mmCIF file of C-alpha atoms in Angstrom:
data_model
loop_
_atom_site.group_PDB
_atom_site.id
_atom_site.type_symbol
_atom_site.label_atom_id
_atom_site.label_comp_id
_atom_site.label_asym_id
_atom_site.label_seq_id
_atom_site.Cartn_x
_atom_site.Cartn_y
_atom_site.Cartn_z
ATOM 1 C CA UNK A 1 -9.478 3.290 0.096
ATOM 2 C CA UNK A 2 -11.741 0.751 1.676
ATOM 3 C CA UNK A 3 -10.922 -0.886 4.755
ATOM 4 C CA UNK A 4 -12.756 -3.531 7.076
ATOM 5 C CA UNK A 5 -11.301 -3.495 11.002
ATOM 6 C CA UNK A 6 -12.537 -6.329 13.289
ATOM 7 C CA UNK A 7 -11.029 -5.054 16.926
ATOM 8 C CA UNK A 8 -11.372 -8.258 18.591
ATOM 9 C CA UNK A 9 -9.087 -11.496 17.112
ATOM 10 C CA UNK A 10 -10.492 -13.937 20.018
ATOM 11 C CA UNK A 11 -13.656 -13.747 21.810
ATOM 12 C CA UNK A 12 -14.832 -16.124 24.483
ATOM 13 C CA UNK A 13 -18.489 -16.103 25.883
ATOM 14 C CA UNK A 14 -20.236 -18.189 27.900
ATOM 15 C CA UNK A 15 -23.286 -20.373 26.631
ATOM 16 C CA UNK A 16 -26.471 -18.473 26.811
ATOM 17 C CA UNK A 17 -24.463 -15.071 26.932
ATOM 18 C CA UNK A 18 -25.102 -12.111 24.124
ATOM 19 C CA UNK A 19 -22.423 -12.198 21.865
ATOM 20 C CA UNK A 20 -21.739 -8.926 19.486
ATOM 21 C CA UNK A 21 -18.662 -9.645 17.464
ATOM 22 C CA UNK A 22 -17.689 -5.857 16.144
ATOM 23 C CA UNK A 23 -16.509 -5.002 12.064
ATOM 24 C CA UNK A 24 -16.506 -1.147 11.487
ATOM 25 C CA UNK A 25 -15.321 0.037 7.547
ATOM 26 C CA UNK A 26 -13.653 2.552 6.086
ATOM 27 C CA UNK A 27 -15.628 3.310 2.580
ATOM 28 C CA UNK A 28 -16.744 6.327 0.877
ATOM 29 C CA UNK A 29 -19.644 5.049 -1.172
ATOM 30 C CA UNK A 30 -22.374 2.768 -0.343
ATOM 31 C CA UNK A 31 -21.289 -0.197 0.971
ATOM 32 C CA UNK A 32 -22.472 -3.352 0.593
ATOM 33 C CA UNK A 33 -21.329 -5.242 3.707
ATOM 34 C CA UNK A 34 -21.271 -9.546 5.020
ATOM 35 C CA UNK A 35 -20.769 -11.520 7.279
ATOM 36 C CA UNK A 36 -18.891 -15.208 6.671
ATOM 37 C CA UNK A 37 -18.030 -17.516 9.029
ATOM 38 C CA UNK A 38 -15.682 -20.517 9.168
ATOM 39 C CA UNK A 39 -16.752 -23.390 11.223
ATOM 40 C CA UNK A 40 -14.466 -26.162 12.132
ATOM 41 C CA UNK A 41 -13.587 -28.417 9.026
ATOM 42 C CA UNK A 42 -15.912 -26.220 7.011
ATOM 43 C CA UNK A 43 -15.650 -23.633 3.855
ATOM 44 C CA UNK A 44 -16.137 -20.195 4.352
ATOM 45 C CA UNK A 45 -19.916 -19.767 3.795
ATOM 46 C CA UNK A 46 -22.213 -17.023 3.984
ATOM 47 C CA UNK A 47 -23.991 -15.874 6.836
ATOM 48 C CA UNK A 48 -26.014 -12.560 6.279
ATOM 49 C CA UNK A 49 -25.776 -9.697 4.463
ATOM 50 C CA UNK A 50 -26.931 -6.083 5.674
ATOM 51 C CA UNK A 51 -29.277 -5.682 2.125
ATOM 52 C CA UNK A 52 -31.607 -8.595 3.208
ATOM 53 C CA UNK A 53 -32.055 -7.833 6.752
ATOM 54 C CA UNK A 54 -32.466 -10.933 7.871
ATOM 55 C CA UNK A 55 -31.781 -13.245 10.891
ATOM 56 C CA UNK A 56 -29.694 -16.303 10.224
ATOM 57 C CA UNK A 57 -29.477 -18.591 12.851
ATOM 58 C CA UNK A 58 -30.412 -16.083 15.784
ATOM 59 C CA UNK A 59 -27.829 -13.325 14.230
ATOM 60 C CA UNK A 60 -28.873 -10.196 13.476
ATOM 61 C CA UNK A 61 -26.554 -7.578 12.354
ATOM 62 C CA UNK A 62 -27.494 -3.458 11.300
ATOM 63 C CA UNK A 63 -25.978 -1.251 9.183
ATOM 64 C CA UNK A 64 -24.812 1.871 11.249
ATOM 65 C CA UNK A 65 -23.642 4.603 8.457
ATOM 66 C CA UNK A 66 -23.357 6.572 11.063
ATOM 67 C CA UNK A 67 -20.788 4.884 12.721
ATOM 68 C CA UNK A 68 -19.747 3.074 9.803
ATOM 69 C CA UNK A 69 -20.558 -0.100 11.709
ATOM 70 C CA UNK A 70 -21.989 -3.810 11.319
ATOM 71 C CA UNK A 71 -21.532 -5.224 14.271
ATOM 72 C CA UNK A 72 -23.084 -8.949 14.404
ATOM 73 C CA UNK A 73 -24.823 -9.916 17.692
ATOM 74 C CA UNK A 74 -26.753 -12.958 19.299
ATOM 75 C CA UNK A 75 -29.116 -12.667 22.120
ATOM 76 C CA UNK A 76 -27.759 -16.271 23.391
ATOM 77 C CA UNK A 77 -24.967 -17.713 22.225
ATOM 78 C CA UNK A 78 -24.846 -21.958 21.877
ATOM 79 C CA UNK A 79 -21.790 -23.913 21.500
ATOM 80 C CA UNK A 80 -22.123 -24.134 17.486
ATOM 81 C CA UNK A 81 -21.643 -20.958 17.466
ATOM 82 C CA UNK A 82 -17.783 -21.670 17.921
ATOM 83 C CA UNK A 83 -16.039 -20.676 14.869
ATOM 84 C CA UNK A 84 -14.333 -17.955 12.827
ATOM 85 C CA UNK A 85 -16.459 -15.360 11.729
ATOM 86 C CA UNK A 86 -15.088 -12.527 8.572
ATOM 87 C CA UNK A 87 -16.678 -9.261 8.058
ATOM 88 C CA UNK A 88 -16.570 -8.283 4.285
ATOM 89 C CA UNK A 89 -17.022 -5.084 2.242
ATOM 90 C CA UNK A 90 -17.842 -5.489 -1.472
ATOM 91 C CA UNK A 91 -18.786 -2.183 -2.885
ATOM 92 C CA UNK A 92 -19.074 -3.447 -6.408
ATOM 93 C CA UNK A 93 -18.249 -6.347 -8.679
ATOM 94 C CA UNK A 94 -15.265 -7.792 -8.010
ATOM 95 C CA UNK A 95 -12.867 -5.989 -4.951
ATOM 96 C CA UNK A 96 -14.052 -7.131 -1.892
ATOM 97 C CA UNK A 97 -12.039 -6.407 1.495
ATOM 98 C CA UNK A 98 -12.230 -8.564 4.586
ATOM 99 C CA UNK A 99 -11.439 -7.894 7.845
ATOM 100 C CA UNK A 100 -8.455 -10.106 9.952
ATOM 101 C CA UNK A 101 -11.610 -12.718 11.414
ATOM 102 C CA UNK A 102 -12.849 -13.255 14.644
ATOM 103 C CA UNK A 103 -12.430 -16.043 16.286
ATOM 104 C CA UNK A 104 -15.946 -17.050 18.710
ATOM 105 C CA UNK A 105 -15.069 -19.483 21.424
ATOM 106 C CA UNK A 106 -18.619 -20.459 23.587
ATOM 107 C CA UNK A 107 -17.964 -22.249 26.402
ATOM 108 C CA UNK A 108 -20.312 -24.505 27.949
ATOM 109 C CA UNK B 1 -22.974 -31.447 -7.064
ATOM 110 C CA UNK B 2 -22.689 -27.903 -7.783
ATOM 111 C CA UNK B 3 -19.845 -26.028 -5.921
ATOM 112 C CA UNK B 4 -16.261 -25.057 -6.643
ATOM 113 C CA UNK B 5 -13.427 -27.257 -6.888
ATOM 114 C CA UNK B 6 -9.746 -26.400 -5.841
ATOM 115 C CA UNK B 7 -7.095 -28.782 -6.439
ATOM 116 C CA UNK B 8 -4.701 -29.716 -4.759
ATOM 117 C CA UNK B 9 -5.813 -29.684 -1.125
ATOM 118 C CA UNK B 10 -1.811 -30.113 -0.263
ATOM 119 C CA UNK B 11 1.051 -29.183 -2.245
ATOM 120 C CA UNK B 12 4.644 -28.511 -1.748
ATOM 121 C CA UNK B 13 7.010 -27.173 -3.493
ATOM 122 C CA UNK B 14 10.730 -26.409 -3.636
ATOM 123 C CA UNK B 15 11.975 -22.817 -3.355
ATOM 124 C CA UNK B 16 12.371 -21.786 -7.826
ATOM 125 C CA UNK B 17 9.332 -23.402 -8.469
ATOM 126 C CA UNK B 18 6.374 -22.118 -10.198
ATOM 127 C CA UNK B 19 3.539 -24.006 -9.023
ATOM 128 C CA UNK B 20 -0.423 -23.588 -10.564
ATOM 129 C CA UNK B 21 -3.392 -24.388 -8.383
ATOM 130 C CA UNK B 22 -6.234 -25.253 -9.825
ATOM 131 C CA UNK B 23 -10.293 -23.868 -9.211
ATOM 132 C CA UNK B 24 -13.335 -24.592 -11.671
ATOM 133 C CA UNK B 25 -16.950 -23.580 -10.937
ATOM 134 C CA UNK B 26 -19.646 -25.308 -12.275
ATOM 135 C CA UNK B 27 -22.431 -22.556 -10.876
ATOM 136 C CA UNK B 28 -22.660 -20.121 -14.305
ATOM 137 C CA UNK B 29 -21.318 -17.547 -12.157
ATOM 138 C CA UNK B 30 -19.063 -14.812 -14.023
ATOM 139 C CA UNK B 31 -16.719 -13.626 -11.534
ATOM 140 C CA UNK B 32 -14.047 -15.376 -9.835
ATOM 141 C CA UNK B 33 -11.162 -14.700 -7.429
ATOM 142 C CA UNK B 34 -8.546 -15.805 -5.747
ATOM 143 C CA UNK B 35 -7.674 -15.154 -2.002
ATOM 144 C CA UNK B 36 -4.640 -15.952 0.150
ATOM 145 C CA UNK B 37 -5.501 -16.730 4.031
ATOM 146 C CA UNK B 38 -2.853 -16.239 6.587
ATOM 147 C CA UNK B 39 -3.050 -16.798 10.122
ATOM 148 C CA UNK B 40 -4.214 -13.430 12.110
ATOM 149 C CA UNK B 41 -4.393 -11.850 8.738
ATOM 150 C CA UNK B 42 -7.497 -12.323 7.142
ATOM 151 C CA UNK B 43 -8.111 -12.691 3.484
ATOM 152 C CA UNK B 44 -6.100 -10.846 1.117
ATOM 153 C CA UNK B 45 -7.222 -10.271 -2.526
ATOM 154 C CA UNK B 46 -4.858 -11.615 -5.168
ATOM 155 C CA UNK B 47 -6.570 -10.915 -8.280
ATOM 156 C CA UNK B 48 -10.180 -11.455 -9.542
ATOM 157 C CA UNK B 49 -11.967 -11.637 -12.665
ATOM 158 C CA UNK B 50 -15.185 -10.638 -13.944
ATOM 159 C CA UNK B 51 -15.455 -11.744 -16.998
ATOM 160 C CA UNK B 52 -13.917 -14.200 -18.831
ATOM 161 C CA UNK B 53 -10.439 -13.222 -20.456
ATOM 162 C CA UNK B 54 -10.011 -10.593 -18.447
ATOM 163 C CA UNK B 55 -9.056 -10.157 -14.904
ATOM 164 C CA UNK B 56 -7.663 -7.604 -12.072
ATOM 165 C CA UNK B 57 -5.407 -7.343 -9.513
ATOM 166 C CA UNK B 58 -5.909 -7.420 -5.911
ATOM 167 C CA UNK B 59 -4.184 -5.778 -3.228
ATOM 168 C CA UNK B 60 -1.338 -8.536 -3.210
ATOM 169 C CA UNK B 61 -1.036 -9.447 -6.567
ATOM 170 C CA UNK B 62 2.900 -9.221 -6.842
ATOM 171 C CA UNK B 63 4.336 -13.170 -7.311
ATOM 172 C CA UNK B 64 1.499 -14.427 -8.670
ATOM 173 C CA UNK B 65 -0.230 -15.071 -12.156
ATOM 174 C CA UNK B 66 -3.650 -15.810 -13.595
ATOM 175 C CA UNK B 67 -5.746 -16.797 -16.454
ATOM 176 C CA UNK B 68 -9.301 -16.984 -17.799
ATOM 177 C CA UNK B 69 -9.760 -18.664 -20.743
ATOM 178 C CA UNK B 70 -12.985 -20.660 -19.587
ATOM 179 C CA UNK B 71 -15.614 -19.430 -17.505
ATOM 180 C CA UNK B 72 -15.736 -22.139 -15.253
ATOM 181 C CA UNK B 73 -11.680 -22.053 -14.634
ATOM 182 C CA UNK B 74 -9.915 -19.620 -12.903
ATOM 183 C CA UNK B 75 -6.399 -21.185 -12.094
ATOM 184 C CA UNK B 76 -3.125 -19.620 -10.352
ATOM 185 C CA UNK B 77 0.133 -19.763 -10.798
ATOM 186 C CA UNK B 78 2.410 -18.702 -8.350
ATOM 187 C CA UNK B 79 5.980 -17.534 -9.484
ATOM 188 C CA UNK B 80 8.981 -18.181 -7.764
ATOM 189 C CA UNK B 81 9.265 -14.375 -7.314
ATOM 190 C CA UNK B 82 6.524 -14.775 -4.791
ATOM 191 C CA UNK B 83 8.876 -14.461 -1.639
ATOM 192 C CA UNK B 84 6.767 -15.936 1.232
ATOM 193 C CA UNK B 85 4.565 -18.396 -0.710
ATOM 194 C CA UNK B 86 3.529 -20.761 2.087
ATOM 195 C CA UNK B 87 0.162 -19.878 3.019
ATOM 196 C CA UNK B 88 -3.475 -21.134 2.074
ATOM 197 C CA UNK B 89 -4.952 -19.735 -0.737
ATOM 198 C CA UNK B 90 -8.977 -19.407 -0.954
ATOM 199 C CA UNK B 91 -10.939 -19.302 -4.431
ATOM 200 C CA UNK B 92 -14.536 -18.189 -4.764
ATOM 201 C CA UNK B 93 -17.013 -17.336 -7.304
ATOM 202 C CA UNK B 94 -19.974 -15.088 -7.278
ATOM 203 C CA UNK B 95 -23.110 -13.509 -9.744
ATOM 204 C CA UNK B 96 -22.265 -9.970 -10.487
ATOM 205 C CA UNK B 97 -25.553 -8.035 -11.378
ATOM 206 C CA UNK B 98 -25.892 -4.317 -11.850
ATOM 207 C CA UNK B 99 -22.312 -3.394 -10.843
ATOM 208 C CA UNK B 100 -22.621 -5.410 -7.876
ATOM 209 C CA UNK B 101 -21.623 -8.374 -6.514
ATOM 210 C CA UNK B 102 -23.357 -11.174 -4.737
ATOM 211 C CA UNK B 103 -22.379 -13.762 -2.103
ATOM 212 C CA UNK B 104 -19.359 -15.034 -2.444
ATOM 213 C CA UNK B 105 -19.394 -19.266 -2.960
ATOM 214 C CA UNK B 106 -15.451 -20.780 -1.714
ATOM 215 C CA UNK B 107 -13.938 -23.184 -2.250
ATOM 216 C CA UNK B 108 -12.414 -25.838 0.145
ATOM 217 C CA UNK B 109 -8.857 -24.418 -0.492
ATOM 218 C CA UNK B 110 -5.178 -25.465 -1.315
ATOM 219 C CA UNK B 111 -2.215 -24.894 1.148
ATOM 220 C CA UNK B 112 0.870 -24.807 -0.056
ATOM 221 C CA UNK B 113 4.053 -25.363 1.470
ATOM 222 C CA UNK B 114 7.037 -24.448 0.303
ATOM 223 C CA UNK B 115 10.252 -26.382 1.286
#
């Protein structure tokens, strides 16, 4: 069975501060793994995905098979930052999994 | 103004009652699905569809009901066997292309209350 686990339901960093909000999965093919995030009044939108390897508004986030990880992380975190952010595993067409959300409070 | 569209934003409904939100895509994509959103739970899959008249179901399908007929409409109904239906439920669309499947595009979402 696939399974997404984000540890950490709240996290609160200061402004400027690295920020690594953690997702590790539970899959036993080759995952295709996201990140989504919720701002305030927003829809759930896209952030990055592992296959483009990309860096989406100072995010970066790697594909550990090893540790069947995808942590996200920012160097310095900035105040839009604030929001909800959803780890997601879809595999193949159609069943994707998300993890619980974390929720990214940066204080000024 | 390409995007999708749920309808209603706010609904409530008495306990008995089937009720049948509404989501249409106008971005060609072929899959669709349907997610419920609870507090400190994430998003759970209700059912999904790849193609049109035919569809899956998720991991919390029980309660609830859907149809494809159009490609572009992906409603739900949910059944009055649905025993905690007060929650707010997601849709989304995506491209599938070689068994896999692309971002995911949401809508704004529905929550319904039931009284």
């Amino acid at each position: 069975a696939q399974r997404v686990t984000q540890p950490e339901k709240l996290l609160s960093v200061f402004k400027g501060a690295p920020v690594e909000l953690k997702c590790n999965y539970s899959y036993s093919g080759s995952p295709e793994l996201f990140w989504y995030v919720q701002y305030s009044r927003q829809r759930l939108q896209l952030l990055l995905r592992h296959i483009s390897r990309e860096s989406i508004k100072g995010f970066t986030a790697d594909l550990n098979k090893g540790e069947t990880s995808f942590h996200l992380k920012k160097p310095f975190a900035q105040e839009e930052d604030s929001a909800m952010y959803y780890c997601a595993l879809q595999p193949n067409a159609g069943k994707s999994t998300f993890g619980d959300g974390t929720t990214l409070t940066v204080k000024p | 103004d390409g995007g999708i569209t749920q309808s209603p934003k706010y609904l409530f409904r008495k306990e008995g009652q089937n009720v049948t939100l509404s989501c249409e895509q106008n971005l060609n994509h072929d899959a669709m699905y349907w997610y419920r959103q609870d507090p400190g739970q994430g998003l759970r899959l209700i059912y999904y569809s790849q193609i049109v008249n035919d569809f899956q179901k998720g991991d919390i399908a029980e309660g609830y009901s859907v149809s494809r007929e159009k490609k572009e409409s992906f409603p739900l109904t949910v059944t009055s066997a649905q025993k905690n239906p007060t929650a707010f439920y997601l849709c989304a669309s995506s491209i599938t292309s070689g068994g896999l499947t692309g971002e995911l595009f949401f809508g704004e979402g529905s929550r319904l209350t039931v009284l």
